Amino acid sequence: MKIWQIKNRPKTLILSDEELIIAIKKGLLKGEDVLISTELEEEVAIKDTVYEIYLRKQD
């Protein structure tokens, strides 16, 4: 299970993969929001990840 943080959000906001997907589907996170994870070498916007598919389902 991956653990995600969202850049510029409270450090206490830590999401699992499932929670991240739910937040995207509910519109709480947008494509421009940046993901941070110890498993990633750099920060990446949601729109540039595999989670981007859930952004398209919002439209």
Coordinates of C-alpha atoms in Angstrom, one line a residue:
M1 CA 0.0 0.0 0.0
K2 CA 1.3 3.4 -1.0
I3 CA 1.0 6.4 1.3
W4 CA 0.4 9.8 -0.2
Q5 CA 0.7 13.3 1.0
I6 CA -0.6 16.3 -0.9
K7 CA 1.8 19.2 -1.3
N8 CA 0.7 22.4 0.4
R9 CA -1.9 20.5 2.5
P10 CA -1.5 19.7 6.2
K11 CA 1.2 17.1 6.9
T12 CA -1.3 15.2 8.9
L13 CA -3.3 14.5 5.7
I14 CA -1.9 11.1 4.7
L15 CA -3.9 9.0 2.2
S16 CA -3.7 5.4 1.1
D17 CA -4.2 4.6 -2.6
E18 CA -7.9 3.9 -2.0
E19 CA -8.4 7.1 0.0
L20 CA -6.6 9.1 -2.8
I21 CA -9.0 7.7 -5.4
I22 CA -12.0 8.5 -3.3
A23 CA -10.8 12.1 -2.8
I24 CA -10.3 12.5 -6.5
K25 CA -13.7 11.0 -7.4
K26 CA -15.4 13.4 -4.9
G27 CA -13.6 16.4 -6.5
L28 CA -11.6 17.1 -3.3
L29 CA -8.4 16.8 -5.3
K30 CA -7.7 18.2 -8.7
G31 CA -5.2 17.4 -11.5
E32 CA -3.0 20.3 -10.4
D33 CA -2.6 18.9 -6.8
V34 CA 0.9 17.5 -6.3
L35 CA 1.5 14.1 -4.8
I36 CA 4.4 13.4 -2.4
S37 CA 5.5 9.9 -1.5
T38 CA 8.6 8.3 -0.1
E39 CA 8.3 5.8 -3.0
L40 CA 8.7 8.6 -5.6
E41 CA 11.9 10.3 -6.3
E42 CA 10.2 13.6 -7.1
E43 CA 6.8 15.3 -6.7
V44 CA 4.2 14.8 -9.4
A45 CA 0.9 16.4 -10.2
I46 CA -2.1 14.0 -10.1
K47 CA -2.8 14.8 -13.8
D48 CA 0.5 13.2 -14.7
T49 CA -0.1 9.9 -12.9
V50 CA -2.1 6.8 -13.4
Y51 CA -4.7 8.4 -11.1
E52 CA -5.5 10.8 -13.9
I53 CA -8.1 8.4 -15.1
Y54 CA -10.3 9.2 -12.1
L55 CA -10.1 12.9 -13.0
R56 CA -11.6 12.1 -16.4
K57 CA -14.5 10.3 -14.8
Q58 CA -15.5 13.6 -13.0
D59 CA -16.3 15.2 -16.4

